[in-house]
Amino acid sequence: MRMNCIIVDDSSIQRMSVARLIRNHPMLNLVAEYSNAIEAKNGLKNQKVELIFLDIEMPVVSGFDLLESLSDPPQVILITGSKDYALRAFDYDVTDYLHKPITQDRFDAAVKRAQEKHKLKVASKEDDEHIFVKSNLKKRKVFLNEINWVEALGDYIKLVTDEANIVILSTMKSFEKELPADRFLRIHKSYIVNLDKVEKFNSKTVEVNGKKIPLSRNKKQELADALSN
């Protein structure tokens, strides 16, 4: 699960150094670099960011000032050339604290910690996400993480879960709009799969919980891209 991240540092040399570490890490995606906290705050309004590599000592607005101005900050790995800020840093619930110069091992350890926290947050959110569907004249609550795939059945569709098959009156096109696009993908005119449940695939089929589901030829690359992200 790749994390979108930004760098906020007034030193161009330091930004270059951290950017190199990020680009060489398979689980990080660098979306922007900022030379000051004001630009970073404005940028965060328009970008989905899970992790900030943040310098503490910056002119006018420090890294701590930036954190105090954010109502719901993403994870933060603080970077500094001084060890004097360590105690204060953890008052802001930062994920880690890196001292310059940053070594590869120390960087990897900080990112691993960030990933573990991110996975817990995503899992907690996904476990609670649900939709209501009408089946047998009753509304039924269905948790998204329990859906393996959705299958077209004429004027109906079938939700296949570990516990049961739920048949509802709906078109595939209409129901597809009810599902989050980052978690479900229509891989065939008659099938939508839960990306988290995909075990393997080839040019013709996708395997979900041991069942082979047909894969449209023009959907193979889209599936590969979705799974890699």
GROMACS .gro file of C-alpha atoms in nm:
model
  229
    1MET     CA    1   0.000   0.000   0.000
    2ARG     CA    2   0.187   0.306  -0.128
    3MET     CA    3   0.170   0.626   0.071
    4ASN     CA    4   0.152   0.971  -0.089
    5CYS     CA    5   0.406   1.200   0.074
    6ILE     CA    6   0.549   1.550   0.057
    7ILE     CA    7   0.874   1.712   0.166
    8VAL     CA    8   0.877   2.046   0.347
    9ASP     CA    9   1.229   2.187   0.389
   10ASP     CA   10   1.386   2.525   0.316
   11SER     CA   11   1.713   2.359   0.209
   12SER     CA   12   1.715   2.255  -0.158
   13ILE     CA   13   2.005   2.018  -0.089
   14GLN     CA   14   1.815   1.848   0.192
   15ARG     CA   15   1.499   1.822  -0.019
   16MET     CA   16   1.705   1.657  -0.293
   17SER     CA   17   1.853   1.411  -0.045
   18VAL     CA   18   1.516   1.312   0.104
   19ALA     CA   19   1.353   1.298  -0.241
   20ARG     CA   20   1.614   1.048  -0.353
   21LEU     CA   21   1.539   0.824  -0.054
   22ILE     CA   22   1.164   0.846  -0.121
   23ARG     CA   23   1.192   0.767  -0.492
   24ASN     CA   24   1.403   0.462  -0.413
   25HIS     CA   25   1.143   0.330  -0.169
   26PRO     CA   26   0.878   0.106  -0.333
   27MET     CA   27   0.603   0.200  -0.087
   28LEU     CA   28   0.630   0.579  -0.116
   29ASN     CA   29   0.498   0.818  -0.380
   30LEU     CA   30   0.638   1.171  -0.373
   31VAL     CA   31   0.364   1.412  -0.483
   32ALA     CA   32   0.526   1.749  -0.403
   33GLU     CA   33   0.817   1.938  -0.249
   34TYR     CA   34   0.785   2.269  -0.063
   35SER     CA   35   1.051   2.516   0.049
   36ASN     CA   36   0.836   2.668   0.326
   37ALA     CA   37   0.545   2.584   0.553
   38ILE     CA   38   0.303   2.836   0.400
   39GLU     CA   39   0.326   2.677   0.055
   40ALA     CA   40   0.293   2.333   0.212
   41LYS     CA   41  -0.024   2.426   0.401
   42ASN     CA   42  -0.183   2.557   0.082
   43GLY     CA   43  -0.074   2.248  -0.109
   44LEU     CA   44  -0.227   2.013   0.149
   45LYS     CA   45  -0.570   2.158   0.074
   46ASN     CA   46  -0.561   2.016  -0.278
   47GLN     CA   47  -0.368   1.692  -0.238
   48LYS     CA   48  -0.426   1.357  -0.076
   49VAL     CA   49  -0.120   1.315   0.148
   50GLU     CA   50  -0.060   1.042   0.405
   51LEU     CA   51   0.292   1.139   0.516
   52ILE     CA   52   0.495   1.460   0.554
   53PHE     CA   53   0.874   1.469   0.579
   54LEU     CA   54   0.900   1.796   0.770
   55ASP     CA   55   1.200   2.008   0.858
   56ILE     CA   56   1.167   2.177   1.198
   57GLU     CA   57   1.402   2.471   1.155
   58MET     CA   58   1.262   2.692   0.880
   59PRO     CA   59   1.246   3.072   0.863
   60VAL     CA   60   0.924   3.263   0.947
   61VAL     CA   61   0.707   2.953   0.999
   62SER     CA   62   0.873   2.654   1.162
   63GLY     CA   63   0.776   2.290   1.127
   64PHE     CA   64   0.609   2.302   1.468
   65ASP     CA   65   0.413   2.611   1.363
   66LEU     CA   66   0.286   2.423   1.058
   67LEU     CA   67   0.171   2.129   1.268
   68GLU     CA   68  -0.015   2.358   1.506
   69SER     CA   69  -0.198   2.519   1.214
   70LEU     CA   70  -0.330   2.189   1.074
   71SER     CA   71  -0.661   2.067   1.213
   72ASP     CA   72  -0.615   1.709   1.091
   73PRO     CA   73  -0.251   1.657   0.990
   74PRO     CA   74  -0.134   1.339   0.816
   75GLN     CA   75   0.149   1.136   0.964
   76VAL     CA   76   0.469   1.333   1.013
   77ILE     CA   77   0.833   1.233   1.015
   78LEU     CA   78   1.028   1.528   1.149
   79ILE     CA   79   1.375   1.605   1.017
   80THR     CA   80   1.626   1.825   1.197
   81GLY     CA   81   1.995   1.890   1.236
   82SER     CA   82   1.955   1.930   1.614
   83LYS     CA   83   1.872   1.675   1.881
   84ASP     CA   84   1.726   1.944   2.108
   85TYR     CA   85   1.375   1.909   1.969
   86ALA     CA   86   1.324   1.539   2.033
   87LEU     CA   87   1.107   1.571   2.344
   88ARG     CA   88   0.894   1.849   2.199
   89ALA     CA   89   0.853   1.658   1.875
   90PHE     CA   90   0.658   1.379   2.036
   91ASP     CA   91   0.415   1.624   2.193
   92TYR     CA   92   0.282   1.651   1.838
   93ASP     CA   93   0.231   1.275   1.806
   94VAL     CA   94   0.479   1.251   1.520
   95THR     CA   95   0.556   0.911   1.372
   96ASP     CA   96   0.933   0.949   1.391
   97TYR     CA   97   1.218   1.194   1.433
   98LEU     CA   98   1.515   1.181   1.197
   99HIS     CA   99   1.843   1.354   1.267
  100LYS     CA  100   2.051   1.484   0.976
  101PRO     CA  101   2.237   1.335   0.797
  102ILE     CA  102   1.976   1.065   0.736
  103THR     CA  103   2.102   0.712   0.684
  104GLN     CA  104   1.923   0.458   0.463
  105ASP     CA  105   1.859   0.220   0.754
  106ARG     CA  106   1.715   0.491   0.975
  107PHE     CA  107   1.497   0.620   0.691
  108ASP     CA  108   1.364   0.272   0.615
  109ALA     CA  109   1.283   0.214   0.982
  110ALA     CA  110   1.087   0.540   1.000
  111VAL     CA  111   0.892   0.457   0.685
  112LYS     CA  112   0.813   0.108   0.815
  113ARG     CA  113   0.669   0.263   1.130
  114ALA     CA  114   0.459   0.501   0.919
  115GLN     CA  115   0.332   0.215   0.704
  116GLU     CA  116   0.224   0.012   1.005
  117LYS     CA  117   0.025   0.307   1.141
  118HIS     CA  118  -0.125   0.371   0.798
  119LYS     CA  119  -0.237   0.010   0.758
  120LEU     CA  120  -0.407   0.014   1.098
  121LYS     CA  121  -0.588   0.337   1.011
  122VAL     CA  122  -0.702   0.208   0.672
  123ALA     CA  123  -0.811  -0.128   0.815
  124SER     CA  124  -1.011   0.042   1.089
  125LYS     CA  125  -1.186   0.263   0.835
  126GLU     CA  126  -1.252  -0.018   0.589
  127ASP     CA  127  -1.389  -0.252   0.855
  128ASP     CA  128  -1.663  -0.001   0.929
  129GLU     CA  129  -1.750   0.108   0.574
  130HIS     CA  130  -2.084  -0.026   0.462
  131ILE     CA  131  -2.379   0.022   0.231
  132PHE     CA  132  -2.748  -0.063   0.262
  133VAL     CA  133  -2.908  -0.280  -0.007
  134LYS     CA  134  -3.268  -0.390  -0.056
  135SER     CA  135  -3.304  -0.766  -0.074
  136ASN     CA  136  -3.630  -0.965  -0.032
  137LEU     CA  137  -3.815  -0.640   0.042
  138LYS     CA  138  -3.586  -0.564   0.335
  139LYS     CA  139  -3.295  -0.325   0.375
  140ARG     CA  140  -2.976  -0.505   0.459
  141LYS     CA  141  -2.646  -0.366   0.587
  142VAL     CA  142  -2.347  -0.499   0.394
  143PHE     CA  143  -1.988  -0.425   0.498
  144LEU     CA  144  -1.772  -0.349   0.193
  145ASN     CA  145  -1.479  -0.557   0.316
  146GLU     CA  146  -1.705  -0.865   0.316
  147ILE     CA  147  -1.792  -0.841  -0.055
  148ASN     CA  148  -1.579  -1.072  -0.271
  149TRP     CA  149  -1.732  -0.982  -0.604
  150VAL     CA  150  -2.052  -0.860  -0.770
  151GLU     CA  151  -2.210  -1.059  -1.052
  152ALA     CA  152  -2.475  -0.958  -1.306
  153LEU     CA  153  -2.794  -1.168  -1.318
  154GLY     CA  154  -3.018  -1.016  -1.584
  155ASP     CA  155  -3.223  -0.744  -1.415
  156TYR     CA  156  -3.061  -0.833  -1.083
  157ILE     CA  157  -2.711  -0.847  -0.940
  158LYS     CA  158  -2.561  -1.088  -0.689
  159LEU     CA  159  -2.327  -0.980  -0.410
  160VAL     CA  160  -2.101  -1.271  -0.323
  161THR     CA  161  -1.969  -1.263   0.035
  162ASP     CA  162  -1.806  -1.525   0.256
  163GLU     CA  163  -2.132  -1.578   0.442
  164ALA     CA  164  -2.402  -1.550   0.177
  165ASN     CA  165  -2.507  -1.453  -0.174
  166ILE     CA  166  -2.731  -1.146  -0.173
  167VAL     CA  167  -2.952  -1.085  -0.475
  168ILE     CA  168  -3.079  -0.731  -0.532
  169LEU     CA  169  -3.270  -0.551  -0.806
  170SER     CA  170  -3.015  -0.323  -0.972
  171THR     CA  171  -2.804  -0.275  -1.281
  172MET     CA  172  -2.428  -0.320  -1.269
  173LYS     CA  173  -2.378   0.039  -1.385
  174SER     CA  174  -2.594   0.178  -1.105
  175PHE     CA  175  -2.444  -0.039  -0.833
  176GLU     CA  176  -2.089   0.034  -0.946
  177LYS     CA  177  -2.148   0.398  -0.850
  178GLU     CA  178  -2.224   0.290  -0.492
  179LEU     CA  179  -1.880   0.133  -0.449
  180PRO     CA  180  -1.553   0.321  -0.379
  181ALA     CA  181  -1.347   0.322  -0.699
  182ASP     CA  182  -1.020   0.268  -0.511
  183ARG     CA  183  -1.146  -0.063  -0.366
  184PHE     CA  184  -1.363  -0.213  -0.641
  185LEU     CA  185  -1.314  -0.250  -1.015
  186ARG     CA  186  -1.542  -0.366  -1.294
  187ILE     CA  187  -1.324  -0.618  -1.476
  188HIS     CA  188  -1.592  -0.751  -1.711
  189LYS     CA  189  -1.941  -0.647  -1.824
  190SER     CA  190  -2.080  -0.898  -1.572
  191TYR     CA  191  -1.832  -0.875  -1.284
  192ILE     CA  192  -1.701  -0.625  -1.029
  193VAL     CA  193  -1.430  -0.748  -0.793
  194ASN     CA  194  -1.308  -0.637  -0.453
  195LEU     CA  195  -0.943  -0.550  -0.523
  196ASP     CA  196  -0.838  -0.660  -0.173
  197LYS     CA  197  -0.970  -1.010  -0.246
  198VAL     CA  198  -0.782  -1.067  -0.572
  199GLU     CA  199  -0.536  -1.354  -0.531
  200LYS     CA  200  -0.391  -1.368  -0.883
  201PHE     CA  201  -0.479  -1.299  -1.244
  202ASN     CA  202  -0.368  -1.363  -1.599
  203SER     CA  203  -0.475  -1.230  -1.937
  204LYS     CA  204  -0.814  -1.404  -1.921
  205THR     CA  205  -0.918  -1.460  -1.560
  206VAL     CA  206  -0.899  -1.317  -1.210
  207GLU     CA  207  -0.894  -1.550  -0.911
  208VAL     CA  208  -1.092  -1.441  -0.604
  209ASN     CA  209  -1.123  -1.681  -0.309
  210GLY     CA  210  -1.036  -1.972  -0.534
  211LYS     CA  211  -1.294  -1.890  -0.805
  212LYS     CA  212  -1.186  -1.786  -1.154
  213ILE     CA  213  -1.373  -1.484  -1.288
  214PRO     CA  214  -1.351  -1.371  -1.652
  215LEU     CA  215  -1.134  -1.066  -1.722
  216SER     CA  216  -1.204  -0.843  -2.023
  217ARG     CA  217  -0.897  -0.794  -2.237
  218ASN     CA  218  -0.920  -0.415  -2.219
  219LYS     CA  219  -0.934  -0.425  -1.838
  220LYS     CA  220  -0.610  -0.612  -1.773
  221GLN     CA  221  -0.385  -0.304  -1.753
  222GLU     CA  222  -0.638  -0.113  -1.544
  223LEU     CA  223  -0.650  -0.404  -1.300
  224ALA     CA  224  -0.271  -0.424  -1.281
  225ASP     CA  225  -0.248  -0.050  -1.213
  226ALA     CA  226  -0.520  -0.066  -0.947
  227LEU     CA  227  -0.353  -0.353  -0.764
  228SER     CA  228  -0.010  -0.186  -0.771
  229ASN     CA  229  -0.157   0.123  -0.604
   0.00000   0.00000   0.00000
